[in-house]
mmCIF file of C-alpha atoms in Angstrom:
data_model
loop_
_atom_site.group_PDB
_atom_site.id
_atom_site.type_symbol
_atom_site.label_atom_id
_atom_site.label_comp_id
_atom_site.label_asym_id
_atom_site.label_seq_id
_atom_site.Cartn_x
_atom_site.Cartn_y
_atom_site.Cartn_z
ATOM 1 C CA GLN A 536 -19.074 18.064 9.175
ATOM 2 C CA ARG A 537 -18.080 18.729 12.776
ATOM 3 C CA ARG A 538 -18.434 15.039 13.666
ATOM 4 C CA GLN A 539 -16.249 14.134 10.724
ATOM 5 C CA ARG A 540 -13.490 16.529 11.816
ATOM 6 C CA MET A 541 -13.708 15.264 15.372
ATOM 7 C CA GLY A 542 -13.451 11.634 14.222
ATOM 8 C CA LEU A 543 -10.502 12.508 12.033
ATOM 9 C CA GLY A 544 -8.812 14.210 14.997
ATOM 10 C CA ILE A 545 -9.347 11.165 17.188
ATOM 11 C CA VAL A 546 -7.922 8.825 14.536
ATOM 12 C CA GLY A 547 -4.953 11.139 14.063
ATOM 13 C CA ALA A 548 -4.341 11.223 17.814
ATOM 14 C CA LEU A 549 -4.502 7.427 18.005
ATOM 15 C CA GLY A 550 -2.010 7.180 15.161
ATOM 16 C CA ASN A 551 0.315 9.670 16.793
ATOM 17 C CA LEU A 552 0.400 7.571 19.960
ATOM 18 C CA ARG A 553 2.345 4.957 17.989
ATOM 19 C CA THR A 554 1.523 2.267 20.511
ATOM 20 C CA LYS A 555 0.193 -1.229 20.039
ATOM 21 C CA GLU A 556 -2.787 -0.312 22.272
ATOM 22 C CA ALA A 557 -4.124 1.938 19.481
ATOM 23 C CA VAL A 558 -4.131 -0.871 16.884
ATOM 24 C CA PRO A 559 -7.549 -2.471 17.639
ATOM 25 C CA SER A 560 -9.278 0.928 17.524
ATOM 26 C CA LEU A 561 -7.530 1.867 14.285
ATOM 27 C CA ILE A 562 -8.521 -1.453 12.684
ATOM 28 C CA ARG A 563 -12.161 -0.931 13.741
ATOM 29 C CA CYS A 564 -12.052 2.550 12.256
ATOM 30 C CA LEU A 565 -10.595 1.204 9.022
ATOM 31 C CA ASP A 566 -13.264 -1.521 8.822
ATOM 32 C CA ARG A 567 -16.107 0.960 9.434
ATOM 33 C CA ASN A 568 -14.788 3.956 7.502
ATOM 34 C CA GLY A 569 -12.470 2.554 4.842
ATOM 35 C CA THR A 570 -13.350 5.032 2.115
ATOM 36 C CA THR A 571 -13.651 8.128 4.288
ATOM 37 C CA TRP A 572 -10.907 10.466 5.451
ATOM 38 C CA ALA A 573 -11.039 8.802 8.863
ATOM 39 C CA GLY A 574 -10.507 5.391 7.253
ATOM 40 C CA ARG A 575 -7.609 6.675 5.187
ATOM 41 C CA SER A 576 -6.101 8.272 8.267
ATOM 42 C CA ALA A 577 -6.451 4.957 10.113
ATOM 43 C CA ALA A 578 -4.702 3.161 7.230
ATOM 44 C CA GLU A 579 -1.817 5.645 7.355
ATOM 45 C CA ALA A 580 -1.498 5.251 11.121
ATOM 46 C CA LEU A 581 -1.515 1.469 10.804
ATOM 47 C CA ALA A 582 1.167 1.690 8.130
ATOM 48 C CA ARG A 583 3.407 3.583 10.551
ATOM 49 C CA LEU A 584 2.806 1.018 13.291
ATOM 50 C CA ARG A 585 3.103 -2.011 10.951
ATOM 51 C CA PRO A 586 0.981 -4.365 13.065
ATOM 52 C CA PRO A 587 0.472 -7.755 11.426
ATOM 53 C CA GLU A 588 -3.136 -7.886 12.654
ATOM 54 C CA ALA A 589 -4.026 -4.907 10.397
ATOM 55 C CA VAL A 590 -3.139 -6.723 7.170
ATOM 56 C CA PRO A 591 -6.540 -8.462 6.666
ATOM 57 C CA ALA A 592 -8.409 -5.139 7.015
ATOM 58 C CA LEU A 593 -6.018 -3.445 4.584
ATOM 59 C CA ILE A 594 -6.416 -6.311 2.120
ATOM 60 C CA ARG A 595 -10.216 -5.875 2.261
ATOM 61 C CA ILE A 596 -9.850 -2.181 1.413
ATOM 62 C CA MET A 597 -7.858 -3.109 -1.712
ATOM 63 C CA GLY A 598 -11.144 -4.441 -3.133
ATOM 64 C CA ASP A 599 -12.949 -1.131 -2.582
ATOM 65 C CA LYS A 600 -14.230 0.868 -5.549
ATOM 66 C CA ASP A 601 -12.820 4.109 -4.094
ATOM 67 C CA GLU A 602 -9.437 4.820 -5.675
ATOM 68 C CA ASP A 603 -8.171 6.936 -2.769
ATOM 69 C CA ALA A 604 -8.998 4.145 -0.335
ATOM 70 C CA ARG A 605 -7.058 1.630 -2.465
ATOM 71 C CA ILE A 606 -4.121 4.043 -2.739
ATOM 72 C CA GLY A 607 -3.998 4.386 1.056
ATOM 73 C CA ALA A 608 -4.324 0.643 1.575
ATOM 74 C CA ALA A 609 -1.626 -0.099 -1.021
ATOM 75 C CA HIS A 610 0.755 2.326 0.713
ATOM 76 C CA ALA A 611 -0.043 0.788 4.077
ATOM 77 C CA LEU A 612 0.395 -2.793 2.833
ATOM 78 C CA ALA A 613 3.701 -1.879 1.213
ATOM 79 C CA ASP A 614 4.873 -0.266 4.444
ATOM 80 C CA THR A 615 3.930 -3.261 6.576
ATOM 81 C CA ARG A 616 6.118 -5.505 4.403
ATOM 82 C CA ASP A 617 3.920 -8.411 5.454
ATOM 83 C CA ARG A 618 4.220 -11.269 2.969
ATOM 84 C CA ARG A 619 0.452 -11.926 3.114
ATOM 85 C CA ALA A 620 0.091 -8.755 1.061
ATOM 86 C CA ILE A 621 2.122 -10.097 -1.882
ATOM 87 C CA PRO A 622 -0.777 -11.764 -3.777
ATOM 88 C CA VAL A 623 -2.956 -8.671 -3.323
ATOM 89 C CA LEU A 624 -0.219 -6.305 -4.460
ATOM 90 C CA LEU A 625 0.549 -8.555 -7.446
ATOM 91 C CA LYS A 626 -3.108 -8.433 -8.454
ATOM 92 C CA ALA A 627 -3.193 -4.654 -7.985
ATOM 93 C CA MET A 628 -0.003 -4.140 -10.013
ATOM 94 C CA THR A 629 -1.402 -6.028 -12.975
ATOM 95 C CA GLY A 630 -5.145 -5.472 -12.765
ATOM 96 C CA ASP A 631 -6.138 -2.360 -10.836
ATOM 97 C CA THR A 632 -7.809 0.424 -12.814
ATOM 98 C CA SER A 633 -5.801 3.063 -10.948
ATOM 99 C CA SER A 634 -2.349 4.002 -12.225
ATOM 100 C CA PRO A 635 -1.152 5.175 -8.789
ATOM 101 C CA VAL A 636 -2.304 1.908 -7.182
ATOM 102 C CA LYS A 637 -0.365 -0.073 -9.807
ATOM 103 C CA ALA A 638 2.777 1.977 -9.222
ATOM 104 C CA ILE A 639 2.507 1.771 -5.419
ATOM 105 C CA ALA A 640 1.926 -1.988 -5.636
ATOM 106 C CA ALA A 641 5.056 -2.422 -7.777
ATOM 107 C CA ARG A 642 7.102 -0.366 -5.307
ATOM 108 C CA GLY A 643 5.706 -2.347 -2.383
ATOM 109 C CA LEU A 644 6.534 -5.675 -4.013
ATOM 110 C CA TYR A 645 10.062 -4.476 -4.701
ATOM 111 C CA ARG A 646 10.521 -3.445 -1.082
ATOM 112 C CA MET A 647 9.214 -6.805 0.161
ATOM 113 C CA ASP A 648 11.227 -9.095 -2.084
ATOM 114 C CA LYS A 649 13.752 -7.448 -4.391
ATOM 115 C CA GLN A 650 14.805 -10.664 -6.132
ATOM 116 C CA LYS A 651 11.386 -12.145 -6.909
ATOM 117 C CA SER A 652 9.813 -8.780 -7.669
ATOM 118 C CA VAL A 653 12.121 -8.235 -10.644
ATOM 119 C CA ASP A 654 10.398 -11.071 -12.543
ATOM 120 C CA TRP A 655 6.932 -9.951 -11.426
ATOM 121 C CA ILE A 656 7.597 -6.361 -12.470
ATOM 122 C CA ARG A 657 9.122 -7.418 -15.788
ATOM 123 C CA ASP A 658 6.024 -9.512 -16.554
ATOM 124 C CA ALA A 659 3.667 -6.677 -15.621
ATOM 125 C CA LEU A 660 5.655 -4.195 -17.692
ATOM 126 C CA ARG A 661 5.135 -6.279 -20.847
ATOM 127 C CA THR A 662 1.377 -5.715 -20.780
ATOM 128 C CA GLU A 663 1.103 -2.343 -19.002
ATOM 129 C CA LYS A 664 -0.283 0.399 -21.233
ATOM 130 C CA ASP A 665 -0.321 3.341 -18.823
ATOM 131 C CA ASP A 666 2.800 5.528 -18.678
ATOM 132 C CA PHE A 667 2.744 6.285 -14.941
ATOM 133 C CA PRO A 668 3.073 2.694 -13.668
ATOM 134 C CA LYS A 669 5.458 1.906 -16.547
ATOM 135 C CA LEU A 670 7.809 4.673 -15.405
ATOM 136 C CA GLU A 671 7.773 3.356 -11.833
ATOM 137 C CA MET A 672 8.315 -0.241 -12.969
ATOM 138 C CA ARG A 673 11.236 0.727 -15.209
ATOM 139 C CA SER A 674 12.755 2.754 -12.392
ATOM 140 C CA LEU A 675 12.531 -0.226 -10.032
ATOM 141 C CA LEU A 676 14.135 -2.541 -12.596
ATOM 142 C CA ARG A 677 16.998 -0.064 -13.112
ATOM 143 C CA LYS A 678 17.450 0.177 -9.358
ATOM 144 C CA ALA A 679 17.527 -3.620 -9.085
ATOM 145 C CA SER A 680 20.181 -3.925 -11.809
ATOM 146 C CA ILE A 681 22.339 -1.263 -10.123
ATOM 147 C CA CYS A 682 22.042 -3.084 -6.792
ATOM 148 C CA ARG A 683 22.987 -6.360 -8.451
ATOM 149 C CA ALA A 684 25.996 -4.767 -10.138
ATOM 150 C CA HIS A 685 27.247 -3.479 -6.788
ATOM 151 C CA GLY A 686 26.463 -6.707 -4.933
ATOM 152 C CA SER A 687 23.855 -5.212 -2.612
#
């Protein structure tokens, strides 16, 4: 318990540094502790820093069975806006078992590529059965149509 709290504090401190020097340590922590609080904290810190070298580790976490780990990784991938995450987020939006992961993936895709994501989200919405991701997808499509109407 004490070791866990200490590790979490160290990861938090590394993330708060917001420097590129912290990135290798945060990636190692994510690789070793993906489904623990320390791993989730590392994912959040990496999302704030947006280093491209973190994307492969975050993509690996998207295959984890732990829902919270996938939620953290989906948030982080969406925040990085790295195009390598698009296939993983597409798969998560349409096939993940977690409603929050699906919704976060849709939001991330929209943020990465507003034009292309409209078609992806529309396609996913046709087969989605869960209300939570459906609400997010509809909201994103409304937002896209408003932006189009105003030329932004």
